[in-house]
PDB file of C-alpha atoms and ligand atoms in Angstrom:
ATOM      1  CA  MET A   1     -43.377  37.135   0.652  1.00 85.00           C
ATOM      2  CA  ILE A   2     -41.291  34.105  -0.004  1.00 87.00           C
ATOM      3  CA  LEU A   3     -42.401  30.552   0.668  1.00 90.00           C
ATOM      4  CA  ASP A   4     -39.860  27.761   0.711  1.00 90.00           C
ATOM      5  CA  SER A   5     -41.059  25.018  -1.605  1.00 87.00           C
ATOM      6  CA  THR A   6     -40.666  22.379   1.153  1.00 83.00           C
ATOM      7  CA  LEU A   7     -43.485  24.146   3.052  1.00 88.00           C
ATOM      8  CA  ASP A   8     -45.858  24.431   0.111  1.00 84.00           C
ATOM      9  CA  GLY A   9     -49.137  22.723   0.964  1.00 89.00           C
ATOM     10  CA  ARG A  10     -48.525  22.609   4.708  1.00 92.00           C
ATOM     11  CA  THR A  11     -50.831  24.149   7.242  1.00 94.00           C
ATOM     12  CA  ASN A  12     -50.627  25.889  10.628  1.00 95.00           C
ATOM     13  CA  LEU A  13     -47.013  26.965  10.401  1.00 94.00           C
ATOM     14  CA  ILE A  14     -45.059  29.452  12.449  1.00 92.00           C
ATOM     15  CA  ALA A  15     -43.833  32.466  10.496  1.00 90.00           C
ATOM     16  CA  GLY A  16     -41.952  35.676  11.135  1.00 88.00           C
ATOM     17  CA  ALA A  17     -44.239  38.604  11.949  1.00 90.00           C
ATOM     18  CA  ASN A  18     -42.064  41.342  10.409  1.00 88.00           C
ATOM     19  CA  LYS A  19     -41.548  42.686  13.920  1.00 92.00           C
ATOM     20  CA  GLU A  20     -38.605  41.940  16.161  1.00 93.00           C
ATOM     21  CA  GLU A  21     -39.158  39.043  18.618  1.00 93.00           C
ATOM     22  CA  TYR A  22     -42.664  38.374  17.247  1.00 95.00           C
ATOM     23  CA  HIS A  23     -43.947  35.356  15.355  1.00 95.00           C
ATOM     24  CA  LEU A  24     -47.292  34.389  13.917  1.00 94.00           C
ATOM     25  CA  ARG A  25     -48.819  31.014  14.737  1.00 95.00           C
ATOM     26  CA  ASN A  26     -51.186  28.870  12.649  1.00 96.00           C
ATOM     27  CA  VAL A  27     -50.153  30.432   9.374  1.00 94.00           C
ATOM     28  CA  THR A  28     -51.330  28.590   6.280  1.00 95.00           C
ATOM     29  CA  PRO A  29     -49.906  29.698   2.940  1.00 92.00           C
ATOM     30  CA  GLY A  30     -52.661  30.378   0.429  1.00 91.00           C
ATOM     31  CA  ARG A  31     -55.241  30.999   3.136  1.00 94.00           C
ATOM     32  CA  ASP A  32     -53.449  33.656   5.190  1.00 93.00           C
ATOM     33  CA  PHE A  33     -51.160  35.058   2.524  1.00 91.00           C
ATOM     34  CA  THR A  34     -50.285  34.592  -1.106  1.00 93.00           C
ATOM     35  CA  PRO A  35     -46.575  34.123  -1.604  1.00 91.00           C
ATOM     36  CA  THR A  36     -44.948  36.315  -4.227  1.00 93.00           C
ATOM     37  CA  LEU A  37     -42.318  33.602  -4.726  1.00 93.00           C
ATOM     38  CA  VAL A  38     -42.240  29.861  -4.047  1.00 93.00           C
ATOM     39  CA  ALA A  39     -38.642  28.706  -4.240  1.00 92.00           C
ATOM     40  CA  ASP A  40     -36.045  26.361  -2.783  1.00 89.00           C
ATOM     41  CA  VAL A  41     -34.353  29.052  -0.726  1.00 87.00           C
ATOM     42  CA  ARG A  42     -33.038  27.400   2.402  1.00 82.00           C
ATOM     43  CA  ASN A  43     -29.939  25.209   2.743  1.00 85.00           C
ATOM     44  CA  THR A  44     -30.109  21.899   4.482  1.00 85.00           C
ATOM     45  CA  SER A  45     -27.826  21.520   7.447  1.00 89.00           C
ATOM     46  CA  GLU A  46     -26.284  18.700   9.441  1.00 93.00           C
ATOM     47  CA  GLY A  47     -28.500  17.115  12.089  1.00 92.00           C
ATOM     48  CA  GLU A  48     -31.854  17.861  10.438  1.00 89.00           C
ATOM     49  CA  GLY A  49     -34.619  15.305  10.704  1.00 88.00           C
ATOM     50  CA  CYS A  50     -35.641  12.929   7.946  1.00 88.00           C
ATOM     51  CA  PRO A  51     -38.799  13.821   5.980  1.00 80.00           C
ATOM     52  CA  ASN A  52     -39.729  10.113   5.755  1.00 88.00           C
ATOM     53  CA  CYS A  53     -39.134   8.692   9.219  1.00 91.00           C
ATOM     54  CA  ALA A  54     -39.093   9.812  12.812  1.00 86.00           C
ATOM     55  CA  ASP A  55     -35.534   9.085  13.855  1.00 91.00           C
ATOM     56  CA  GLY A  56     -33.390   9.659  10.772  1.00 93.00           C
ATOM     57  CA  VAL A  57     -30.775  12.392  11.102  1.00 93.00           C
ATOM     58  CA  LEU A  58     -29.089  14.094   8.156  1.00 93.00           C
ATOM     59  CA  LYS A  59     -25.318  13.706   7.915  1.00 93.00           C
ATOM     60  CA  ILE A  60     -23.259  15.794   5.519  1.00 93.00           C
ATOM     61  CA  ALA A  61     -20.062  14.410   4.002  1.00 90.00           C
ATOM     62  CA  LYS A  62     -17.771  15.176   1.086  1.00 86.00           C
ATOM     63  CA  ALA A  63     -18.055  12.885  -1.897  1.00 86.00           C
ATOM     64  CA  VAL A  64     -16.411  12.403  -5.266  1.00 86.00           C
ATOM     65  CA  GLU A  65     -18.557  11.513  -8.245  1.00 88.00           C
ATOM     66  CA  VAL A  66     -16.877   8.655 -10.066  1.00 89.00           C
ATOM     67  CA  GLY A  67     -19.957   7.301 -11.786  1.00 90.00           C
ATOM     68  CA  HIS A  68     -23.573   8.100 -12.427  1.00 89.00           C
ATOM     69  CA  ILE A  69     -26.972   6.685 -13.306  1.00 91.00           C
ATOM     70  CA  PHE A  70     -29.484   8.538 -15.461  1.00 91.00           C
ATOM     71  CA  LYS A  71     -33.072   7.592 -15.985  1.00 92.00           C
ATOM     72  CA  LEU A  72     -33.774   8.665 -19.558  1.00 93.00           C
ATOM     73  CA  GLY A  73     -37.393   7.609 -19.562  1.00 94.00           C
ATOM     74  CA  TYR A  74     -38.872   7.379 -23.073  1.00 95.00           C
ATOM     75  CA  LYS A  75     -36.813  10.305 -24.463  1.00 93.00           C
ATOM     76  CA  TYR A  76     -34.548   8.242 -26.710  1.00 94.00           C
ATOM     77  CA  SER A  77     -36.416   4.961 -27.000  1.00 94.00           C
ATOM     78  CA  GLN A  78     -39.405   6.856 -28.390  1.00 95.00           C
ATOM     79  CA  SER A  79     -37.472   9.090 -30.799  1.00 96.00           C
ATOM     80  CA  MET A  80     -35.428   6.129 -32.060  1.00 94.00           C
ATOM     81  CA  GLY A  81     -38.455   3.892 -32.316  1.00 95.00           C
ATOM     82  CA  ALA A  82     -37.096   1.166 -30.028  1.00 95.00           C
ATOM     83  CA  ARG A  83     -39.716  -1.498 -29.309  1.00 95.00           C
ATOM     84  CA  VAL A  84     -39.649  -4.672 -27.246  1.00 95.00           C
ATOM     85  CA  LEU A  85     -42.167  -7.387 -26.437  1.00 96.00           C
ATOM     86  CA  ASP A  86     -43.524  -7.427 -22.894  1.00 94.00           C
ATOM     87  CA  ARG A  87     -44.447 -10.608 -20.993  1.00 94.00           C
ATOM     88  CA  ASP A  88     -47.747 -10.859 -22.838  1.00 95.00           C
ATOM     89  CA  GLY A  89     -46.059 -10.600 -26.226  1.00 95.00           C
ATOM     90  CA  LYS A  90     -47.299  -7.030 -26.686  1.00 96.00           C
ATOM     91  CA  GLU A  91     -45.021  -4.451 -28.324  1.00 95.00           C
ATOM     92  CA  VAL A  92     -44.022  -1.652 -25.947  1.00 96.00           C
ATOM     93  CA  THR A  93     -41.577   1.250 -25.856  1.00 96.00           C
ATOM     94  CA  PRO A  94     -38.955   0.490 -23.192  1.00 95.00           C
ATOM     95  CA  ILE A  95     -37.863   2.922 -20.488  1.00 95.00           C
ATOM     96  CA  MET A  96     -34.186   3.658 -20.941  1.00 94.00           C
ATOM     97  CA  GLY A  97     -31.442   4.210 -18.397  1.00 94.00           C
ATOM     98  CA  SER A  98     -27.769   4.935 -18.711  1.00 92.00           C
ATOM     99  CA  TYR A  99     -25.032   3.794 -16.369  1.00 92.00           C
ATOM    100  CA  GLY A 100     -21.535   5.227 -16.472  1.00 91.00           C
ATOM    101  CA  ILE A 101     -18.369   4.870 -14.501  1.00 91.00           C
ATOM    102  CA  GLY A 102     -15.403   7.171 -15.104  1.00 86.00           C
ATOM    103  CA  ILE A 103     -12.108   5.323 -15.342  1.00 86.00           C
ATOM    104  CA  GLU A 104     -10.160   8.599 -15.320  1.00 87.00           C
ATOM    105  CA  ARG A 105     -12.282   9.877 -12.457  1.00 89.00           C
ATOM    106  CA  ILE A 106     -11.447   6.808 -10.377  1.00 89.00           C
ATOM    107  CA  LEU A 107      -7.751   7.426 -10.948  1.00 87.00           C
ATOM    108  CA  THR A 108      -7.882  11.139 -10.167  1.00 86.00           C
ATOM    109  CA  ALA A 109     -10.096  10.551  -7.125  1.00 87.00           C
ATOM    110  CA  ALA A 110      -7.691   7.876  -5.867  1.00 86.00           C
ATOM    111  CA  ILE A 111      -4.745  10.224  -6.386  1.00 83.00           C
ATOM    112  CA  GLU A 112      -6.550  13.020  -4.577  1.00 80.00           C
ATOM    113  CA  GLN A 113      -7.471  10.797  -1.637  1.00 77.00           C
ATOM    114  CA  ALA A 114      -4.071   9.145  -1.424  1.00 72.00           C
ATOM    115  CA  ALA A 115      -2.147  12.411  -1.786  1.00 68.00           C
ATOM    116  CA  ALA A 116      -3.841  13.542   1.392  1.00 60.00           C
ATOM    117  CA  ALA A 117      -2.613  10.354   3.067  1.00 58.00           C
ATOM    118  CA  VAL A 118       1.024  11.090   2.241  1.00 59.00           C
ATOM    119  CA  THR A 119       1.861  13.455   5.058  1.00 58.00           C
ATOM    120  CA  ASP A 120       5.608  13.131   5.555  1.00 57.00           C
ATOM    121  CA  THR A 121       6.911  16.677   5.260  1.00 54.00           C
ATOM    122  CA  LYS A 122       9.403  15.879   2.529  1.00 60.00           C
ATOM    123  CA  ASN A 123       6.722  14.618   0.148  1.00 56.00           C
ATOM    124  CA  ALA A 124       3.540  16.299   1.342  1.00 57.00           C
ATOM    125  CA  GLY A 125       1.660  17.852  -1.549  1.00 60.00           C
ATOM    126  CA  SER A 126       4.099  16.660  -4.180  1.00 63.00           C
ATOM    127  CA  SER A 127       3.492  12.938  -4.340  1.00 73.00           C
ATOM    128  CA  PHE A 128       0.861  10.292  -3.869  1.00 80.00           C
ATOM    129  CA  ALA A 129       0.485   6.583  -3.326  1.00 85.00           C
ATOM    130  CA  LEU A 130      -2.183   4.574  -5.109  1.00 88.00           C
ATOM    131  CA  PRO A 131      -4.160   1.783  -3.476  1.00 88.00           C
ATOM    132  CA  PRO A 132      -2.368  -1.513  -4.283  1.00 90.00           C
ATOM    133  CA  SER A 133      -5.423  -2.765  -6.201  1.00 89.00           C
ATOM    134  CA  ILE A 134      -5.030  -0.135  -8.932  1.00 88.00           C
ATOM    135  CA  ALA A 135      -1.342   0.821  -8.738  1.00 89.00           C
ATOM    136  CA  PRO A 136       0.622  -0.024 -11.919  1.00 87.00           C
ATOM    137  CA  PHE A 137       2.938  -2.033  -9.663  1.00 94.00           C
ATOM    138  CA  GLN A 138       2.295  -2.838  -6.016  1.00 95.00           C
ATOM    139  CA  VAL A 139       5.934  -2.456  -5.068  1.00 97.00           C
ATOM    140  CA  VAL A 140       9.142  -1.079  -6.518  1.00 97.00           C
ATOM    141  CA  VAL A 141      12.474  -2.603  -5.526  1.00 97.00           C
ATOM    142  CA  THR A 142      15.045   0.169  -5.617  1.00 96.00           C
ATOM    143  CA  ILE A 143      18.695  -0.753  -5.819  1.00 95.00           C
ATOM    144  CA  THR A 144      20.280   2.380  -4.397  1.00 93.00           C
ATOM    145  CA  THR A 145      23.756   1.904  -5.939  1.00 91.00           C
ATOM    146  CA  VAL A 146      24.024  -0.236  -9.051  1.00 88.00           C
ATOM    147  CA  GLY A 147      27.829  -0.119  -8.828  1.00 88.00           C
ATOM    148  CA  GLU A 148      27.719  -2.672  -5.999  1.00 90.00           C
ATOM    149  CA  THR A 149      27.282  -6.253  -7.142  1.00 93.00           C
ATOM    150  CA  ALA A 150      25.963  -7.437  -3.775  1.00 93.00           C
ATOM    151  CA  LEU A 151      23.098  -4.923  -3.948  1.00 94.00           C
ATOM    152  CA  ILE A 152      22.174  -5.964  -7.488  1.00 94.00           C
ATOM    153  CA  GLU A 153      22.173  -9.646  -6.522  1.00 95.00           C
ATOM    154  CA  ALA A 154      20.031  -8.966  -3.445  1.00 95.00           C
ATOM    155  CA  GLY A 155      17.655  -6.817  -5.499  1.00 96.00           C
ATOM    156  CA  ASP A 156      17.216  -9.581  -8.095  1.00 96.00           C
ATOM    157  CA  LYS A 157      16.617 -12.106  -5.336  1.00 96.00           C
ATOM    158  CA  VAL A 158      14.040  -9.941  -3.534  1.00 96.00           C
ATOM    159  CA  ALA A 159      12.228  -9.152  -6.806  1.00 97.00           C
ATOM    160  CA  ALA A 160      12.092 -12.863  -7.685  1.00 97.00           C
ATOM    161  CA  ALA A 161      10.742 -13.738  -4.225  1.00 96.00           C
ATOM    162  CA  LEU A 162       8.044 -11.051  -4.528  1.00 97.00           C
ATOM    163  CA  GLU A 163       7.072 -12.287  -7.969  1.00 96.00           C
ATOM    164  CA  ALA A 164       6.892 -15.871  -6.680  1.00 96.00           C
ATOM    165  CA  ALA A 165       4.553 -14.606  -3.948  1.00 95.00           C
ATOM    166  CA  GLY A 166       2.218 -13.252  -6.642  1.00 95.00           C
ATOM    167  CA  ILE A 167       3.069  -9.594  -6.087  1.00 96.00           C
ATOM    168  CA  ASP A 168       3.340  -7.105  -8.985  1.00 95.00           C
ATOM    169  CA  VAL A 169       6.913  -5.867  -8.739  1.00 97.00           C
ATOM    170  CA  LEU A 170       9.068  -3.379 -10.623  1.00 97.00           C
ATOM    171  CA  LEU A 171      12.829  -3.616 -10.227  1.00 97.00           C
ATOM    172  CA  ASP A 172      14.590  -0.257 -10.524  1.00 96.00           C
ATOM    173  CA  ASP A 173      18.191  -1.108 -11.367  1.00 93.00           C
ATOM    174  CA  ARG A 174      18.842   1.964 -13.485  1.00 94.00           C
ATOM    175  CA  ASP A 175      22.197   3.661 -13.211  1.00 94.00           C
ATOM    176  CA  GLU A 176      20.775   6.725 -11.469  1.00 93.00           C
ATOM    177  CA  ARG A 177      21.227   8.373  -8.091  1.00 93.00           C
ATOM    178  CA  ALA A 178      19.044   6.915  -5.345  1.00 91.00           C
ATOM    179  CA  GLY A 179      17.263  10.267  -4.890  1.00 91.00           C
ATOM    180  CA  VAL A 180      16.195  10.321  -8.531  1.00 93.00           C
ATOM    181  CA  LYS A 181      14.811   6.781  -8.266  1.00 93.00           C
ATOM    182  CA  PHE A 182      12.903   7.581  -5.077  1.00 90.00           C
ATOM    183  CA  LYS A 183      11.371  10.680  -6.649  1.00 88.00           C
ATOM    184  CA  ASP A 184      10.338   8.746  -9.772  1.00 89.00           C
ATOM    185  CA  ALA A 185       8.801   6.017  -7.616  1.00 89.00           C
ATOM    186  CA  ASP A 186       6.845   8.629  -5.639  1.00 84.00           C
ATOM    187  CA  LEU A 187       5.512  10.158  -8.847  1.00 84.00           C
ATOM    188  CA  CYS A 188       4.344   6.756 -10.123  1.00 87.00           C
ATOM    189  CA  GLY A 189       2.301   6.267  -6.974  1.00 87.00           C
ATOM    190  CA  PHE A 190       3.727   2.880  -5.971  1.00 92.00           C
ATOM    191  CA  PRO A 191       2.247   2.145  -2.531  1.00 92.00           C
ATOM    192  CA  TYR A 192       5.291   0.190  -1.321  1.00 95.00           C
ATOM    193  CA  ARG A 193       9.006   0.527  -1.900  1.00 95.00           C
ATOM    194  CA  ILE A 194      11.821  -1.781  -0.881  1.00 96.00           C
ATOM    195  CA  ASN A 195      15.210  -0.102  -0.696  1.00 96.00           C
ATOM    196  CA  ILE A 196      18.250  -2.300  -1.199  1.00 96.00           C
ATOM    197  CA  GLY A 197      21.078  -0.242   0.276  1.00 93.00           C
ATOM    198  CA  LYS A 198      23.796   0.005   2.925  1.00 92.00           C
ATOM    199  CA  LYS A 199      21.860  -2.019   5.526  1.00 94.00           C
ATOM    200  CA  LEU A 200      22.290  -5.118   3.376  1.00 93.00           C
ATOM    201  CA  ALA A 201      25.618  -5.534   5.201  1.00 93.00           C
ATOM    202  CA  GLU A 202      23.477  -6.430   8.249  1.00 95.00           C
ATOM    203  CA  GLY A 203      21.195  -8.626   6.111  1.00 95.00           C
ATOM    204  CA  LYS A 204      18.454  -6.012   6.053  1.00 96.00           C
ATOM    205  CA  VAL A 205      16.459  -4.001   3.530  1.00 96.00           C
ATOM    206  CA  GLU A 206      14.092  -1.099   4.098  1.00 96.00           C
ATOM    207  CA  LEU A 207      10.359  -1.624   3.519  1.00 96.00           C
ATOM    208  CA  VAL A 208       8.590   1.699   2.996  1.00 93.00           C
ATOM    209  CA  ASP A 209       4.810   1.753   3.350  1.00 91.00           C
ATOM    210  CA  ARG A 210       3.794   4.982   1.654  1.00 86.00           C
ATOM    211  CA  LEU A 211       0.108   4.731   2.538  1.00 83.00           C
ATOM    212  CA  ALA A 212       0.862   4.388   6.249  1.00 83.00           C
ATOM    213  CA  ASN A 213       3.931   6.672   6.146  1.00 82.00           C
ATOM    214  CA  THR A 214       6.100   4.084   7.880  1.00 87.00           C
ATOM    215  CA  SER A 215       9.397   2.430   7.090  1.00 90.00           C
ATOM    216  CA  ASP A 216      10.910  -0.668   8.692  1.00 94.00           C
ATOM    217  CA  ASP A 217      14.179  -2.531   8.419  1.00 96.00           C
ATOM    218  CA  VAL A 218      13.330  -6.096   7.489  1.00 95.00           C
ATOM    219  CA  ALA A 219      15.515  -9.187   7.037  1.00 96.00           C
ATOM    220  CA  VAL A 220      16.162  -9.652   3.329  1.00 93.00           C
ATOM    221  CA  ASP A 221      14.709 -13.193   3.358  1.00 94.00           C
ATOM    222  CA  GLU A 222      11.520 -12.107   5.118  1.00 95.00           C
ATOM    223  CA  VAL A 223      10.581  -9.005   3.148  1.00 95.00           C
ATOM    224  CA  ALA A 224       8.422 -10.795   0.547  1.00 95.00           C
ATOM    225  CA  ALA A 225       6.338 -12.518   3.249  1.00 95.00           C
ATOM    226  CA  LYS A 226       6.089  -9.251   5.232  1.00 95.00           C
ATOM    227  CA  LEU A 227       4.755  -7.371   2.202  1.00 95.00           C
ATOM    228  CA  LYS A 228       2.434 -10.225   1.248  1.00 95.00           C
ATOM    229  CA  ALA A 229       0.907  -9.986   4.723  1.00 94.00           C
ATOM    230  CA  LYS A 230       0.396  -6.223   4.305  1.00 91.00           C
ATOM    231  CA  LEU A 231      -1.294  -6.683   0.938  1.00 90.00           C
TER     232      LEU A 231
HETATM  233 ZN1   ZN B   1     -35.558   8.326   7.213  1.00 68.20          ZN
END
């Protein structure tokens, strides 16, 4: 006979009667039976009531542990002989606690969360975009063809305007194919990318928002202000 530990000490319960469709009423553990095992055997489930108040309802959600708090009690302060004076000037052993936050965990959790946000079929599952607050650069300006002087000049100008607006910017003017640069940018997790390419002939550049999975053609002189507004 197994008693769930949450019911230990309670009286007048309803219990199974070891017979189909029958239950026993007013069962009190200890008085009416002696459990062979008291254990935490049942799982909580969504929608259950709160043990402390009348109208609380249990919600279940996924979480990522990025930090923790431990109460260490006297375990270490006692063994290490730590002593402090209390408000009356009396020597006491302090209660110790430890607080930790995982820098690497924050990064991996952010990658995991943001990878789920990148849903365009081309990149799904193979890239991620970091939140602007922790990305190494908030935006990368990609000059698609470095052989064209006009693109390089526009790229320099856009990067300077972004910098003047207080935005962390990386200018990718490497002599590489555009596809290689895009892939590298995706793997660095930059949340925004500005492509300086063919549309410059119409005075436009492409602003890619990787967190929202959108891309817009924006006038070259307005792109810094547009991104600033997004950030
Ligand atoms: Zn409650």
